[in-house]
Short mmCIF file of C-alpha atoms in Angstrom, two decimals:
data_model
loop_
_atom_site.label_atom_id
_atom_site.label_comp_id
_atom_site.label_asym_id
_atom_site.label_seq_id
_atom_site.Cartn_x
_atom_site.Cartn_y
_atom_site.Cartn_z
CA MET L 269 -28.40 -3.94 5.87
CA ALA L 270 -31.25 -4.39 3.40
CA GLY L 271 -31.89 -4.08 -0.31
CA ASN L 272 -30.64 -5.92 -3.36
CA PHE L 273 -27.19 -7.47 -3.59
CA GLU L 274 -25.63 -4.40 -5.20
CA ASP L 275 -26.95 -2.06 -2.50
CA ILE L 276 -25.87 -4.48 0.21
CA ALA L 277 -22.39 -4.78 -1.29
CA LYS L 278 -22.01 -1.00 -1.43
CA GLN L 279 -23.24 -0.57 2.17
CA PHE L 280 -20.88 -3.29 3.33
CA VAL L 281 -17.84 -1.94 1.50
CA ASP L 282 -18.41 1.62 2.73
CA PHE L 283 -18.80 0.36 6.30
CA TYR L 284 -15.84 -2.01 6.05
CA TYR L 285 -13.29 0.54 4.85
CA ASN L 286 -14.60 3.29 7.11
CA THR L 287 -14.19 0.93 10.06
CA PHE L 288 -10.79 -0.25 8.82
CA ASP L 289 -9.58 3.36 8.56
CA THR L 290 -10.97 4.57 11.91
CA ASN L 291 -11.34 1.62 14.30
CA ARG L 292 -9.65 -1.56 13.10
CA PRO L 293 -10.50 -3.71 16.17
CA ALA L 294 -14.21 -3.20 15.44
CA LEU L 295 -13.80 -5.19 12.21
CA GLY L 296 -14.10 -8.30 14.38
CA ALA L 297 -17.87 -7.93 14.40
CA LEU L 298 -17.90 -8.67 10.64
CA TYR L 299 -16.19 -12.09 10.92
CA ARG L 300 -17.13 -15.45 12.45
CA ASP L 301 -15.18 -18.54 13.55
CA GLN L 302 -15.42 -20.02 10.04
CA SER L 303 -14.36 -16.81 8.27
CA MET L 304 -11.20 -16.87 6.15
CA LEU L 305 -8.74 -14.08 5.39
CA THR L 306 -5.91 -14.36 2.88
CA PHE L 307 -3.86 -11.18 3.19
CA GLU L 308 -0.91 -10.94 0.81
CA ALA L 309 -0.80 -14.76 0.71
CA GLY L 310 -0.98 -15.17 4.50
CA ALA L 311 -4.01 -17.27 5.45
CA VAL L 312 -5.90 -16.80 8.74
CA LEU L 313 -9.01 -18.67 9.94
CA GLY L 314 -11.55 -17.22 12.37
CA ALA L 315 -12.57 -13.79 13.66
CA THR L 316 -10.04 -13.71 16.51
CA GLY L 317 -7.04 -14.45 14.34
CA ILE L 318 -8.28 -12.17 11.57
CA VAL L 319 -8.59 -9.21 13.93
CA GLU L 320 -5.14 -9.97 15.36
CA LYS L 321 -3.76 -9.94 11.83
CA LEU L 322 -5.53 -6.74 10.78
CA THR L 323 -4.69 -4.82 13.96
CA SER L 324 -1.03 -5.89 13.85
CA LEU L 325 -0.37 -4.53 10.36
CA PRO L 326 2.64 -2.23 10.63
CA PHE L 327 1.12 1.20 10.12
CA GLU L 328 -0.71 3.69 12.31
CA LYS L 329 -2.89 5.43 9.77
CA ILE L 330 -4.51 4.06 6.66
CA LYS L 331 -6.99 5.50 4.21
CA HIS L 332 -8.72 3.39 1.56
CA GLN L 333 -10.18 4.91 -1.58
CA ILE L 334 -12.51 2.71 -3.62
CA ALA L 335 -12.13 2.87 -7.40
CA THR L 336 -14.52 0.10 -8.49
CA LEU L 337 -17.04 -2.15 -6.77
CA ASP L 338 -18.79 -5.11 -8.40
CA ALA L 339 -21.17 -7.63 -6.86
CA GLN L 340 -22.90 -10.86 -7.87
CA PRO L 341 -25.12 -13.34 -6.01
CA SER L 342 -22.81 -16.19 -4.95
CA ASN L 343 -25.39 -18.90 -4.18
CA GLU L 344 -29.12 -19.48 -3.75
CA ALA L 345 -28.92 -18.85 0.00
CA GLY L 346 -28.33 -15.11 -0.40
CA GLY L 347 -24.53 -14.99 -0.45
CA ILE L 348 -22.86 -12.10 -2.29
CA LEU L 349 -19.50 -12.05 -4.06
CA VAL L 350 -17.85 -8.62 -4.01
CA LEU L 351 -14.79 -7.45 -5.94
CA VAL L 352 -13.21 -4.12 -5.03
CA THR L 353 -10.32 -2.28 -6.62
CA GLY L 354 -8.88 0.83 -5.04
CA ALA L 355 -5.93 2.67 -3.63
CA LEU L 356 -4.65 3.09 -0.10
CA LEU L 357 -2.43 5.57 1.65
CA ILE L 358 -0.39 4.53 4.69
CA ASP L 359 0.82 6.89 7.42
CA GLU L 360 2.55 9.92 5.88
CA GLU L 361 3.22 8.23 2.55
CA GLN L 362 2.23 10.44 -0.39
CA LYS L 363 2.15 7.74 -3.05
CA PRO L 364 -0.97 5.54 -3.04
CA MET L 365 -0.71 1.77 -3.48
CA ASN L 366 -3.23 -0.06 -5.64
CA TYR L 367 -5.08 -3.03 -4.20
CA THR L 368 -7.83 -5.50 -4.95
CA GLN L 369 -10.01 -7.31 -2.44
CA SER L 370 -12.63 -9.99 -2.92
CA PHE L 371 -15.25 -10.80 -0.28
CA GLN L 372 -18.01 -13.32 0.02
CA LEU L 373 -20.78 -12.05 2.31
CA VAL L 374 -23.10 -14.63 3.86
CA PRO L 375 -26.53 -13.76 5.32
CA GLU L 376 -27.10 -14.29 9.04
CA GLY L 377 -30.08 -13.10 11.06
CA GLY L 378 -31.05 -10.19 8.84
CA SER L 379 -27.47 -9.04 8.33
CA TYR L 380 -24.30 -10.44 6.74
CA PHE L 381 -20.90 -11.61 7.82
CA VAL L 382 -17.67 -12.00 5.86
CA PHE L 383 -17.09 -15.65 4.98
CA ASN L 384 -14.25 -15.06 2.46
CA ASP L 385 -11.80 -12.17 2.36
CA VAL L 386 -8.82 -12.09 -0.01
CA PHE L 387 -6.59 -9.00 -0.21
CA ARG L 388 -3.75 -8.26 -2.62
CA LEU L 389 -1.70 -5.23 -3.45
CA VAL L 390 -1.44 -4.67 -7.21
CA TYR L 391 1.96 -3.62 -8.45
CA GLY L 392 2.38 -2.04 -11.84
CA ALA L 393 3.27 -4.50 -14.58
CA MET Z 156 -9.45 -31.66 -12.12
CA ALA Z 157 -8.64 -33.15 -8.73
CA GLY Z 158 -6.79 -32.26 -5.54
CA ASN Z 159 -7.28 -29.68 -2.83
CA PHE Z 160 -8.82 -26.27 -3.45
CA GLU Z 161 -5.47 -24.58 -4.05
CA ASP Z 162 -4.39 -27.15 -6.64
CA ILE Z 163 -7.79 -27.00 -8.31
CA ALA Z 164 -7.67 -23.20 -8.42
CA LYS Z 165 -4.23 -23.26 -10.02
CA GLN Z 166 -5.24 -25.87 -12.60
CA PHE Z 167 -8.37 -23.89 -13.41
CA VAL Z 168 -6.59 -20.55 -13.77
CA ASP Z 169 -3.84 -21.99 -15.97
CA PHE Z 170 -6.45 -23.65 -18.18
CA TYR Z 171 -8.69 -20.59 -18.25
CA TYR Z 172 -6.06 -18.09 -19.40
CA ASN Z 173 -4.43 -20.53 -21.80
CA THR Z 174 -7.84 -21.09 -23.40
CA PHE Z 175 -8.63 -17.36 -23.35
CA ASP Z 176 -5.34 -16.59 -25.10
CA THR Z 177 -5.54 -19.33 -27.72
CA ASN Z 178 -9.19 -20.31 -28.31
CA ARG Z 179 -11.70 -17.92 -26.74
CA PRO Z 180 -14.87 -19.69 -27.99
CA ALA Z 181 -13.82 -22.82 -26.05
CA LEU Z 182 -14.31 -20.89 -22.79
CA GLY Z 183 -18.01 -21.66 -23.16
CA ALA Z 184 -17.42 -25.14 -21.74
CA LEU Z 185 -16.52 -23.54 -18.39
CA TYR Z 186 -19.83 -21.70 -17.94
CA ARG Z 187 -23.47 -22.78 -17.41
CA ASP Z 188 -26.86 -21.09 -17.87
CA GLN Z 189 -26.71 -19.71 -14.32
CA SER Z 190 -23.13 -18.40 -14.64
CA MET Z 191 -22.53 -14.69 -14.21
CA LEU Z 192 -19.86 -12.46 -15.77
CA THR Z 193 -19.26 -8.84 -14.81
CA PHE Z 194 -16.66 -7.50 -17.23
CA GLU Z 195 -15.65 -3.88 -16.63
CA ALA Z 196 -19.07 -3.27 -15.03
CA GLY Z 197 -21.02 -4.93 -17.85
CA ALA Z 198 -23.10 -7.82 -16.51
CA VAL Z 199 -23.93 -10.94 -18.56
CA LEU Z 200 -25.89 -14.02 -17.47
CA GLY Z 201 -25.41 -17.48 -18.96
CA ALA Z 202 -22.80 -19.34 -20.98
CA THR Z 203 -24.09 -18.23 -24.39
CA GLY Z 204 -24.07 -14.53 -23.58
CA ILE Z 205 -20.75 -14.80 -21.74
CA VAL Z 206 -19.03 -16.39 -24.74
CA GLU Z 207 -20.57 -13.77 -27.04
CA LYS Z 208 -19.15 -11.08 -24.77
CA LEU Z 209 -15.70 -12.63 -24.48
CA THR Z 210 -15.36 -13.40 -28.19
CA SER Z 211 -16.54 -9.90 -29.21
CA LEU Z 212 -13.90 -8.05 -27.20
CA PRO Z 213 -12.14 -5.70 -29.61
CA PHE Z 214 -8.72 -7.28 -29.97
CA GLU Z 215 -7.25 -10.11 -31.98
CA LYS Z 216 -4.46 -11.26 -29.72
CA ILE Z 217 -4.27 -11.29 -25.97
CA LYS Z 218 -1.76 -12.71 -23.54
CA HIS Z 219 -2.45 -12.95 -19.80
CA GLN Z 220 0.35 -13.17 -17.27
CA ILE Z 221 -0.62 -14.19 -13.74
CA ALA Z 222 1.08 -12.31 -10.90
CA THR Z 223 -0.80 -13.71 -7.87
CA LEU Z 224 -3.37 -16.42 -7.29
CA ASP Z 225 -5.26 -17.00 -4.03
CA ALA Z 226 -8.02 -19.48 -3.27
CA GLN Z 227 -10.38 -20.26 -0.40
CA PRO Z 228 -13.25 -22.73 0.04
CA SER Z 229 -16.44 -20.73 -0.62
CA ASN Z 230 -19.03 -23.05 0.93
CA GLU Z 231 -19.45 -26.54 2.40
CA ALA Z 232 -20.47 -27.95 -0.97
CA GLY Z 233 -16.97 -27.71 -2.45
CA GLY Z 234 -17.12 -24.27 -4.04
CA ILE Z 235 -13.85 -22.35 -4.42
CA LEU Z 236 -13.29 -18.58 -4.43
CA VAL Z 237 -10.33 -17.52 -6.56
CA LEU Z 238 -8.68 -14.10 -6.77
CA VAL Z 239 -6.16 -13.44 -9.53
CA THR Z 240 -4.03 -10.38 -10.20
CA GLY Z 241 -2.00 -10.10 -13.33
CA ALA Z 242 -1.12 -8.22 -16.47
CA LEU Z 243 -2.29 -8.55 -20.04
CA LEU Z 244 -0.93 -7.55 -23.40
CA ILE Z 245 -3.31 -6.82 -26.29
CA ASP Z 246 -2.39 -7.13 -29.98
CA GLU Z 247 0.85 -5.26 -30.71
CA GLU Z 248 0.66 -3.11 -27.58
CA GLN Z 249 3.96 -3.05 -25.69
CA LYS Z 250 2.65 -1.74 -22.38
CA PRO Z 251 0.88 -4.31 -20.21
CA MET Z 252 -2.38 -3.46 -18.42
CA ASN Z 253 -2.94 -4.64 -14.86
CA TYR Z 254 -6.10 -6.55 -14.04
CA THR Z 255 -7.82 -8.45 -11.27
CA GLN Z 256 -10.34 -11.23 -11.64
CA SER Z 257 -12.40 -13.08 -9.06
CA PHE Z 258 -14.06 -16.43 -9.78
CA GLN Z 259 -16.26 -18.77 -7.84
CA LEU Z 260 -15.88 -22.35 -9.05
CA VAL Z 261 -18.70 -24.78 -8.28
CA PRO Z 262 -18.28 -28.57 -8.40
CA GLU Z 263 -20.26 -30.54 -10.94
CA GLY Z 264 -19.84 -34.21 -11.81
CA GLY Z 265 -16.20 -34.53 -10.80
CA SER Z 266 -15.20 -31.21 -12.35
CA TYR Z 267 -16.03 -27.53 -11.82
CA PHE Z 268 -17.79 -24.75 -13.65
CA VAL Z 269 -17.55 -20.98 -13.25
CA PHE Z 270 -20.52 -19.67 -11.29
CA ASN Z 271 -19.13 -16.15 -10.68
CA ASP Z 272 -16.64 -14.22 -12.82
CA VAL Z 273 -15.78 -10.57 -12.17
CA PHE Z 274 -13.07 -8.84 -14.21
CA ARG Z 275 -11.59 -5.37 -13.73
CA LEU Z 276 -8.65 -3.53 -15.17
CA VAL Z 277 -6.58 -1.83 -12.46
CA TYR Z 278 -5.35 1.63 -13.34
CA GLY Z 279 -2.51 3.22 -11.40
CA ALA Z 280 -3.67 5.43 -8.54
#
């Protein structure tokens, strides 16, 4: 991945949700031992546990649709904060659920890994 | 503010929205020259511009209600990533709007300032 932080964020988000929707175990390549996931308040540390969590979610099919994507530099070392809002469809469900997800991407050897990952469904107020 | 990252995040978020809802100009104390705000895709750099943006939003009264709050350490220097979901009521409007907001807090002299701030309304899918 190359380019400015906005391009990198868009490339990452497209790749992340495409991988999530087609080959969840392959998401492991995006995390490291120090990576953190907070998924609906459940906290997991490290790539192995994160992939276990993501692959054990109780649905067969999922499709994410991105509504908004924002990015900012998160430090002077090239980190990127990303905030996504979107909708997802699970299995044969017809009604999408809204979600938000915040990532911090950290540079490593010409690419990036996910250091922070926080996911929440958004229910109507 | 003191305590672990989750306590600090909760203290910050309570203070932030209370200040936003009662005394918007005072939010300036939470930002620095290098702080970034992306508010509904509009990007602003620096405390002065951020306060101008926040105080010029076209409503008189606003009330935030937090639904969820998650936090993670964002680096080894004590930074904290915060993701909030919630609802807000503007002026005499009866129907709340859903929003999400992601912050990165950075330690400074025993307290914290807002380095990253990304706000988005969440519309039903």
